[in-house]
Short mmCIF file of N, CA and C in Angstrom, two decimals:
data_model
loop_
_atom_site.label_atom_id
_atom_site.label_comp_id
_atom_site.label_asym_id
_atom_site.label_seq_id
_atom_site.Cartn_x
_atom_site.Cartn_y
_atom_site.Cartn_z
N MET A 1 83.13 -51.49 98.26
CA MET A 1 82.43 -50.70 97.27
C MET A 1 80.94 -50.68 97.61
N ALA A 2 80.34 -49.52 97.59
CA ALA A 2 78.92 -49.37 97.90
C ALA A 2 78.06 -49.95 96.77
N ILE A 3 76.90 -50.46 97.13
CA ILE A 3 75.97 -50.99 96.14
C ILE A 3 75.02 -49.87 95.75
N SER A 4 74.92 -49.61 94.46
CA SER A 4 74.07 -48.52 93.98
C SER A 4 72.59 -48.88 94.08
N THR A 5 71.75 -47.87 94.13
CA THR A 5 70.31 -48.06 94.17
C THR A 5 69.84 -48.82 92.94
N SER A 6 70.39 -48.48 91.78
CA SER A 6 69.98 -49.17 90.56
C SER A 6 70.32 -50.65 90.62
N SER A 7 71.44 -51.00 91.24
CA SER A 7 71.81 -52.42 91.37
C SER A 7 70.78 -53.20 92.18
N TYR A 8 70.25 -52.59 93.23
CA TYR A 8 69.21 -53.26 94.02
C TYR A 8 67.98 -53.52 93.15
N HIS A 9 67.54 -52.50 92.44
CA HIS A 9 66.32 -52.64 91.65
C HIS A 9 66.51 -53.58 90.47
N TYR A 10 67.58 -53.41 89.71
CA TYR A 10 67.82 -54.28 88.57
C TYR A 10 68.08 -55.71 89.03
N GLY A 11 68.78 -55.85 90.15
CA GLY A 11 69.05 -57.18 90.70
C GLY A 11 67.77 -57.91 91.08
N ALA A 12 66.80 -57.19 91.65
CA ALA A 12 65.52 -57.81 92.02
C ALA A 12 64.80 -58.33 90.78
N ALA A 13 64.82 -57.56 89.71
CA ALA A 13 64.17 -57.98 88.47
C ALA A 13 64.88 -59.18 87.86
N LEU A 14 66.19 -59.11 87.77
CA LEU A 14 66.94 -60.21 87.17
C LEU A 14 66.83 -61.47 88.02
N PHE A 15 66.77 -61.33 89.34
CA PHE A 15 66.59 -62.49 90.20
C PHE A 15 65.27 -63.20 89.90
N GLN A 16 64.21 -62.44 89.66
CA GLN A 16 62.92 -63.07 89.34
C GLN A 16 63.02 -63.91 88.06
N LEU A 17 63.78 -63.44 87.10
CA LEU A 17 63.97 -64.22 85.86
C LEU A 17 64.77 -65.49 86.14
N LEU A 18 65.83 -65.36 86.90
CA LEU A 18 66.74 -66.48 87.14
C LEU A 18 66.18 -67.53 88.09
N SER A 19 65.22 -67.17 88.90
CA SER A 19 64.73 -68.10 89.91
C SER A 19 63.59 -68.99 89.43
N LYS A 20 63.30 -68.98 88.15
CA LYS A 20 62.16 -69.74 87.62
C LYS A 20 62.54 -71.07 86.98
N ASN A 21 63.75 -71.53 87.20
CA ASN A 21 64.20 -72.85 86.71
C ASN A 21 64.10 -73.01 85.20
N LYS A 22 64.40 -71.98 84.48
CA LYS A 22 64.50 -72.04 83.02
C LYS A 22 65.96 -71.81 82.65
N ALA A 23 66.36 -72.37 81.53
CA ALA A 23 67.73 -72.17 81.05
C ALA A 23 67.85 -70.76 80.47
N ILE A 24 68.47 -69.89 81.23
CA ILE A 24 68.58 -68.48 80.83
C ILE A 24 70.04 -68.06 80.88
N ASN A 25 70.47 -67.42 79.80
CA ASN A 25 71.80 -66.83 79.73
C ASN A 25 71.59 -65.33 79.57
N ILE A 26 71.95 -64.56 80.58
CA ILE A 26 71.78 -63.10 80.55
C ILE A 26 73.13 -62.45 80.37
N THR A 27 73.22 -61.56 79.38
CA THR A 27 74.44 -60.80 79.17
C THR A 27 74.09 -59.31 79.11
N ASN A 28 75.06 -58.51 79.45
CA ASN A 28 74.89 -57.07 79.36
C ASN A 28 74.78 -56.66 77.89
N PHE A 29 73.83 -55.82 77.57
CA PHE A 29 73.72 -55.26 76.23
C PHE A 29 74.27 -53.85 76.32
N PRO A 30 75.33 -53.56 75.60
CA PRO A 30 76.02 -52.28 75.80
C PRO A 30 75.20 -51.05 75.36
N THR A 31 74.82 -50.25 76.34
CA THR A 31 74.16 -48.97 76.10
C THR A 31 74.79 -47.94 77.03
N GLN A 32 74.64 -46.68 76.71
CA GLN A 32 75.19 -45.64 77.59
C GLN A 32 74.50 -45.62 78.94
N SER A 33 73.22 -45.93 78.96
CA SER A 33 72.51 -45.90 80.24
C SER A 33 72.79 -47.14 81.08
N ASN A 34 73.40 -48.17 80.51
CA ASN A 34 73.88 -49.35 81.23
C ASN A 34 72.78 -50.08 82.00
N ASN A 35 71.59 -50.16 81.42
CA ASN A 35 70.49 -50.88 82.06
C ASN A 35 69.75 -51.78 81.07
N SER A 36 70.50 -52.33 80.12
CA SER A 36 69.92 -53.19 79.11
C SER A 36 70.64 -54.54 79.09
N PHE A 37 69.88 -55.58 78.76
CA PHE A 37 70.41 -56.93 78.80
C PHE A 37 69.87 -57.75 77.63
N SER A 38 70.64 -58.77 77.25
CA SER A 38 70.21 -59.73 76.25
C SER A 38 70.02 -61.07 76.93
N ILE A 39 69.01 -61.78 76.52
CA ILE A 39 68.74 -63.11 77.05
C ILE A 39 68.90 -64.12 75.92
N ASN A 40 69.63 -65.18 76.21
CA ASN A 40 69.81 -66.30 75.30
C ASN A 40 70.27 -65.87 73.90
N ASN A 41 71.45 -65.30 73.88
CA ASN A 41 72.12 -64.95 72.62
C ASN A 41 71.30 -64.03 71.73
N ASP A 42 70.88 -62.91 72.27
CA ASP A 42 70.16 -61.87 71.53
C ASP A 42 68.76 -62.28 71.08
N PHE A 43 68.17 -63.29 71.73
CA PHE A 43 66.80 -63.68 71.40
C PHE A 43 65.81 -62.68 71.99
N ILE A 44 66.06 -62.28 73.26
CA ILE A 44 65.19 -61.33 73.95
C ILE A 44 66.04 -60.18 74.47
N GLY A 45 65.59 -58.97 74.22
CA GLY A 45 66.25 -57.78 74.73
C GLY A 45 65.43 -57.16 75.84
N LEU A 46 66.10 -56.71 76.89
CA LEU A 46 65.44 -56.06 78.01
C LEU A 46 66.05 -54.69 78.26
N HIS A 47 65.20 -53.73 78.56
CA HIS A 47 65.64 -52.42 79.01
C HIS A 47 64.91 -52.18 80.32
N LEU A 48 65.64 -51.96 81.40
CA LEU A 48 65.04 -51.82 82.72
C LEU A 48 65.00 -50.37 83.16
N LYS A 49 63.88 -49.99 83.78
CA LYS A 49 63.71 -48.66 84.37
C LYS A 49 63.11 -48.85 85.75
N TYR A 50 63.49 -48.00 86.70
CA TYR A 50 62.90 -48.11 88.03
C TYR A 50 62.50 -46.75 88.56
N SER A 51 61.53 -46.80 89.47
CA SER A 51 61.10 -45.64 90.21
C SER A 51 61.20 -46.00 91.69
N THR A 52 61.71 -45.12 92.50
CA THR A 52 61.82 -45.38 93.93
C THR A 52 60.57 -44.94 94.69
N LYS A 53 59.62 -44.36 93.98
CA LYS A 53 58.39 -43.90 94.62
C LYS A 53 57.66 -45.09 95.24
N LYS A 54 57.10 -44.91 96.42
CA LYS A 54 56.48 -46.01 97.16
C LYS A 54 55.08 -46.36 96.68
N SER A 55 54.36 -45.39 96.12
CA SER A 55 52.97 -45.67 95.73
C SER A 55 52.64 -45.03 94.39
N SER A 56 51.51 -45.43 93.86
CA SER A 56 51.02 -44.99 92.56
C SER A 56 50.78 -43.48 92.57
N PRO A 57 51.04 -42.82 91.47
CA PRO A 57 51.56 -43.29 90.19
C PRO A 57 53.09 -43.29 90.16
N TRP A 58 53.64 -44.12 89.29
CA TRP A 58 55.08 -44.20 89.07
C TRP A 58 55.36 -43.63 87.69
N THR A 59 56.25 -42.63 87.65
CA THR A 59 56.58 -41.98 86.39
C THR A 59 58.00 -42.33 85.99
N PHE A 60 58.19 -42.62 84.71
CA PHE A 60 59.49 -42.99 84.16
C PHE A 60 59.79 -42.03 83.00
N SER A 61 60.92 -41.37 83.07
CA SER A 61 61.26 -40.42 82.00
C SER A 61 62.17 -41.10 80.99
N PHE A 62 62.07 -40.64 79.75
CA PHE A 62 62.84 -41.18 78.63
C PHE A 62 63.46 -40.03 77.86
N SER A 63 64.77 -39.96 77.90
CA SER A 63 65.46 -38.99 77.06
C SER A 63 65.43 -39.51 75.62
N ARG A 64 65.82 -38.69 74.70
CA ARG A 64 65.95 -39.12 73.30
C ARG A 64 66.90 -40.31 73.22
N GLN A 65 68.00 -40.26 73.98
CA GLN A 65 68.98 -41.35 73.99
C GLN A 65 68.35 -42.67 74.44
N HIS A 66 67.52 -42.64 75.50
CA HIS A 66 66.86 -43.85 75.97
C HIS A 66 65.97 -44.45 74.89
N GLN A 67 65.23 -43.60 74.20
CA GLN A 67 64.34 -44.09 73.15
C GLN A 67 65.12 -44.67 71.98
N GLU A 68 66.24 -44.06 71.65
CA GLU A 68 67.07 -44.61 70.58
C GLU A 68 67.67 -45.95 71.00
N GLU A 69 68.08 -46.07 72.26
CA GLU A 69 68.58 -47.36 72.76
C GLU A 69 67.50 -48.43 72.66
N LEU A 70 66.28 -48.10 73.06
CA LEU A 70 65.18 -49.05 72.97
C LEU A 70 64.92 -49.48 71.53
N ARG A 71 64.98 -48.55 70.60
CA ARG A 71 64.77 -48.88 69.19
C ARG A 71 65.85 -49.84 68.71
N ILE A 72 67.11 -49.57 69.07
CA ILE A 72 68.22 -50.45 68.67
C ILE A 72 68.04 -51.84 69.29
N ILE A 73 67.66 -51.90 70.55
CA ILE A 73 67.42 -53.19 71.20
C ILE A 73 66.35 -53.96 70.44
N SER A 74 65.27 -53.28 70.06
CA SER A 74 64.19 -53.96 69.34
C SER A 74 64.64 -54.45 67.96
N GLU A 75 65.53 -53.72 67.33
CA GLU A 75 66.02 -54.13 66.00
C GLU A 75 67.00 -55.30 66.08
N MET A 76 67.69 -55.43 67.20
CA MET A 76 68.74 -56.45 67.31
C MET A 76 68.29 -57.72 68.03
N HIS A 77 67.04 -57.77 68.47
CA HIS A 77 66.51 -58.94 69.17
C HIS A 77 65.20 -59.37 68.53
N LYS A 78 64.91 -60.65 68.60
CA LYS A 78 63.64 -61.14 68.07
C LYS A 78 62.47 -60.57 68.87
N HIS A 79 62.64 -60.46 70.19
CA HIS A 79 61.63 -59.92 71.09
C HIS A 79 62.30 -58.88 71.99
N SER A 80 61.58 -57.85 72.36
CA SER A 80 62.16 -56.87 73.28
C SER A 80 61.09 -56.35 74.23
N PHE A 81 61.54 -56.07 75.45
CA PHE A 81 60.63 -55.66 76.52
C PHE A 81 61.22 -54.50 77.30
N LEU A 82 60.34 -53.68 77.80
CA LEU A 82 60.67 -52.66 78.78
C LEU A 82 60.19 -53.19 80.12
N VAL A 83 61.11 -53.34 81.06
CA VAL A 83 60.79 -53.82 82.41
C VAL A 83 60.69 -52.61 83.32
N LEU A 84 59.55 -52.49 83.99
CA LEU A 84 59.27 -51.33 84.84
C LEU A 84 59.18 -51.77 86.29
N ILE A 85 60.07 -51.22 87.11
CA ILE A 85 60.15 -51.57 88.52
C ILE A 85 59.52 -50.42 89.30
N CYS A 86 58.40 -50.71 89.94
CA CYS A 86 57.60 -49.68 90.61
C CYS A 86 57.86 -49.72 92.12
N GLY A 87 58.99 -49.14 92.53
CA GLY A 87 59.35 -49.11 93.93
C GLY A 87 59.30 -50.51 94.51
N SER A 88 58.68 -50.67 95.68
CA SER A 88 58.52 -52.00 96.26
C SER A 88 57.15 -52.59 95.94
N ASP A 89 56.36 -51.90 95.12
CA ASP A 89 55.01 -52.35 94.77
C ASP A 89 55.03 -53.56 93.86
N GLY A 90 55.91 -53.55 92.87
CA GLY A 90 55.95 -54.67 91.93
C GLY A 90 56.76 -54.35 90.70
N ILE A 91 56.89 -55.36 89.88
CA ILE A 91 57.63 -55.25 88.61
C ILE A 91 56.71 -55.75 87.52
N THR A 92 56.67 -55.04 86.42
CA THR A 92 55.89 -55.49 85.28
C THR A 92 56.71 -55.24 84.02
N CYS A 93 56.19 -55.67 82.89
CA CYS A 93 56.89 -55.42 81.64
C CYS A 93 55.88 -55.22 80.53
N ILE A 94 56.33 -54.53 79.51
CA ILE A 94 55.54 -54.37 78.29
C ILE A 94 56.47 -54.63 77.11
N SER A 95 55.88 -55.07 76.03
CA SER A 95 56.66 -55.29 74.82
C SER A 95 57.01 -53.94 74.19
N TYR A 96 57.97 -53.96 73.30
CA TYR A 96 58.33 -52.73 72.59
C TYR A 96 57.13 -52.21 71.79
N LEU A 97 56.35 -53.11 71.21
CA LEU A 97 55.18 -52.70 70.44
C LEU A 97 54.15 -51.99 71.32
N GLU A 98 53.98 -52.47 72.55
CA GLU A 98 53.07 -51.79 73.48
C GLU A 98 53.62 -50.42 73.85
N LEU A 99 54.92 -50.33 74.06
CA LEU A 99 55.53 -49.04 74.38
C LEU A 99 55.28 -48.02 73.29
N LYS A 100 55.33 -48.45 72.03
CA LYS A 100 55.14 -47.52 70.92
C LYS A 100 53.72 -46.97 70.86
N LYS A 101 52.78 -47.56 71.59
CA LYS A 101 51.42 -47.02 71.66
C LYS A 101 51.34 -45.81 72.58
N VAL A 102 52.32 -45.68 73.48
CA VAL A 102 52.30 -44.55 74.42
C VAL A 102 53.47 -43.58 74.23
N LEU A 103 54.51 -44.03 73.53
CA LEU A 103 55.63 -43.18 73.11
C LEU A 103 55.88 -43.47 71.64
N ASP A 104 55.50 -42.55 70.78
CA ASP A 104 55.60 -42.83 69.35
C ASP A 104 57.04 -42.70 68.83
N GLU A 105 57.19 -42.80 67.52
CA GLU A 105 58.52 -42.79 66.89
C GLU A 105 59.12 -41.39 66.74
N TYR A 106 58.40 -40.36 67.13
CA TYR A 106 58.91 -39.00 67.04
C TYR A 106 59.43 -38.60 68.42
N TYR A 107 60.74 -38.70 68.61
CA TYR A 107 61.35 -38.51 69.92
C TYR A 107 61.53 -37.04 70.24
N GLU A 108 60.99 -36.64 71.38
CA GLU A 108 61.26 -35.31 71.91
C GLU A 108 62.46 -35.43 72.83
N GLU A 109 62.99 -34.32 73.30
CA GLU A 109 64.17 -34.38 74.18
C GLU A 109 63.90 -35.21 75.42
N THR A 110 62.72 -35.03 76.03
CA THR A 110 62.33 -35.82 77.19
C THR A 110 60.86 -36.15 77.06
N GLU A 111 60.54 -37.43 77.26
CA GLU A 111 59.16 -37.88 77.27
C GLU A 111 58.96 -38.75 78.50
N TRP A 112 57.75 -39.19 78.75
CA TRP A 112 57.46 -39.92 79.97
C TRP A 112 56.39 -40.98 79.75
N ILE A 113 56.40 -41.96 80.64
CA ILE A 113 55.27 -42.87 80.77
C ILE A 113 54.93 -42.92 82.25
N LYS A 114 53.68 -43.28 82.54
CA LYS A 114 53.23 -43.32 83.93
C LYS A 114 52.39 -44.57 84.13
N LEU A 115 52.71 -45.32 85.17
CA LEU A 115 51.90 -46.45 85.60
C LEU A 115 51.14 -46.03 86.85
N SER A 116 49.86 -46.35 86.88
CA SER A 116 49.08 -46.05 88.08
C SER A 116 48.13 -47.21 88.32
N ARG A 117 47.80 -47.38 89.59
CA ARG A 117 46.81 -48.41 89.94
C ARG A 117 46.31 -48.21 91.35
N LEU A 118 45.12 -48.72 91.57
CA LEU A 118 44.57 -48.79 92.91
C LEU A 118 45.05 -50.08 93.55
N PRO A 119 45.12 -50.16 94.88
CA PRO A 119 45.60 -51.38 95.53
C PRO A 119 44.86 -52.63 95.04
N GLY A 120 45.63 -53.66 94.70
CA GLY A 120 45.06 -54.93 94.26
C GLY A 120 44.55 -54.95 92.84
N GLN A 121 44.69 -53.86 92.11
CA GLN A 121 44.20 -53.82 90.74
C GLN A 121 45.36 -53.80 89.75
N SER A 122 45.04 -53.85 88.46
CA SER A 122 46.04 -53.83 87.41
C SER A 122 46.50 -52.41 87.14
N TYR A 123 47.63 -52.31 86.44
CA TYR A 123 48.22 -51.01 86.12
C TYR A 123 47.58 -50.41 84.86
N THR A 124 47.39 -49.11 84.89
CA THR A 124 47.03 -48.34 83.70
C THR A 124 48.30 -47.65 83.24
N LEU A 125 48.58 -47.73 81.94
CA LEU A 125 49.79 -47.14 81.38
C LEU A 125 49.41 -45.99 80.46
N THR A 126 49.94 -44.81 80.78
CA THR A 126 49.78 -43.65 79.91
C THR A 126 51.17 -43.12 79.57
N GLY A 127 51.25 -42.37 78.49
CA GLY A 127 52.52 -41.80 78.09
C GLY A 127 52.34 -40.48 77.39
N THR A 128 53.44 -39.88 77.03
CA THR A 128 53.43 -38.60 76.34
C THR A 128 52.52 -38.63 75.11
N ASP A 129 52.47 -39.78 74.44
CA ASP A 129 51.76 -39.85 73.15
C ASP A 129 50.52 -40.73 73.16
N GLY A 130 50.05 -41.16 74.33
CA GLY A 130 48.83 -41.95 74.32
C GLY A 130 48.62 -42.77 75.57
N VAL A 131 47.59 -43.61 75.50
CA VAL A 131 47.20 -44.49 76.60
C VAL A 131 47.15 -45.91 76.07
N LEU A 132 47.73 -46.86 76.80
CA LEU A 132 47.65 -48.26 76.40
C LEU A 132 46.20 -48.71 76.51
N ASP A 133 45.72 -49.44 75.51
CA ASP A 133 44.31 -49.81 75.43
C ASP A 133 43.91 -50.99 76.31
N HIS A 134 44.82 -51.48 77.12
CA HIS A 134 44.50 -52.55 78.06
C HIS A 134 45.33 -52.37 79.33
N LYS A 135 44.89 -53.00 80.40
CA LYS A 135 45.61 -52.94 81.68
C LYS A 135 46.74 -53.96 81.65
N ILE A 136 47.74 -53.73 82.48
CA ILE A 136 48.83 -54.69 82.63
C ILE A 136 48.95 -55.05 84.11
N THR A 137 49.48 -56.23 84.36
CA THR A 137 49.59 -56.70 85.74
C THR A 137 51.04 -56.96 86.10
N SER A 138 51.30 -57.14 87.38
CA SER A 138 52.64 -57.50 87.79
C SER A 138 52.95 -58.94 87.39
N ALA A 139 51.93 -59.73 87.04
CA ALA A 139 52.16 -61.10 86.57
C ALA A 139 52.80 -61.11 85.18
N ASN A 140 52.72 -60.00 84.45
CA ASN A 140 53.36 -59.93 83.12
C ASN A 140 54.85 -60.25 83.21
N PHE A 141 55.46 -59.82 84.32
CA PHE A 141 56.88 -60.05 84.51
C PHE A 141 57.07 -61.03 85.65
N PRO A 142 57.77 -62.10 85.42
CA PRO A 142 58.54 -62.48 84.25
C PRO A 142 57.80 -63.38 83.26
N ARG A 143 56.49 -63.62 83.50
CA ARG A 143 55.72 -64.56 82.69
C ARG A 143 55.86 -64.34 81.19
N ASP A 144 55.68 -63.11 80.71
CA ASP A 144 55.69 -62.85 79.27
C ASP A 144 57.06 -63.15 78.64
N ILE A 145 58.10 -62.91 79.39
CA ILE A 145 59.46 -63.17 78.90
C ILE A 145 59.76 -64.66 78.92
N LEU A 146 59.43 -65.32 80.03
CA LEU A 146 59.71 -66.74 80.16
C LEU A 146 58.90 -67.58 79.18
N ALA A 147 57.73 -67.11 78.79
CA ALA A 147 56.90 -67.83 77.83
C ALA A 147 57.58 -67.97 76.46
N LEU A 148 58.52 -67.09 76.18
CA LEU A 148 59.23 -67.10 74.89
C LEU A 148 60.46 -67.99 74.90
N ILE A 149 60.88 -68.42 76.08
CA ILE A 149 62.13 -69.22 76.19
C ILE A 149 61.82 -70.70 76.07
#
């Protein structure tokens, strides 16, 4: 059986979580897009997105369904994160609350967020509905998630 592109990207992100010597139990969180996970019995919810683009900017699209899945994940977990895999450049994450600053609660059929950065600098996050008021780094992932465990 061939290995899908998404498996490579999601596997790289999950490997970073598992390789940090913390007690982590990861289970699949059932969504139609099949890219969501629960950590430690629904304590932390993750929704993963990837871009295969090699360099900045990286754009991630969100259908109405994706946004509804993210909302449900946030309601069913104490903490929830969107994990963004930027080709081979790096992986970062933002909390659901940060995501709502760039994609509001009024879902259009398709919306987007974009990460951009100059080499060696932090990411700027913009979206259909705004700009995040601070920069994010690739150190956010898995640090921000592991800090909660």
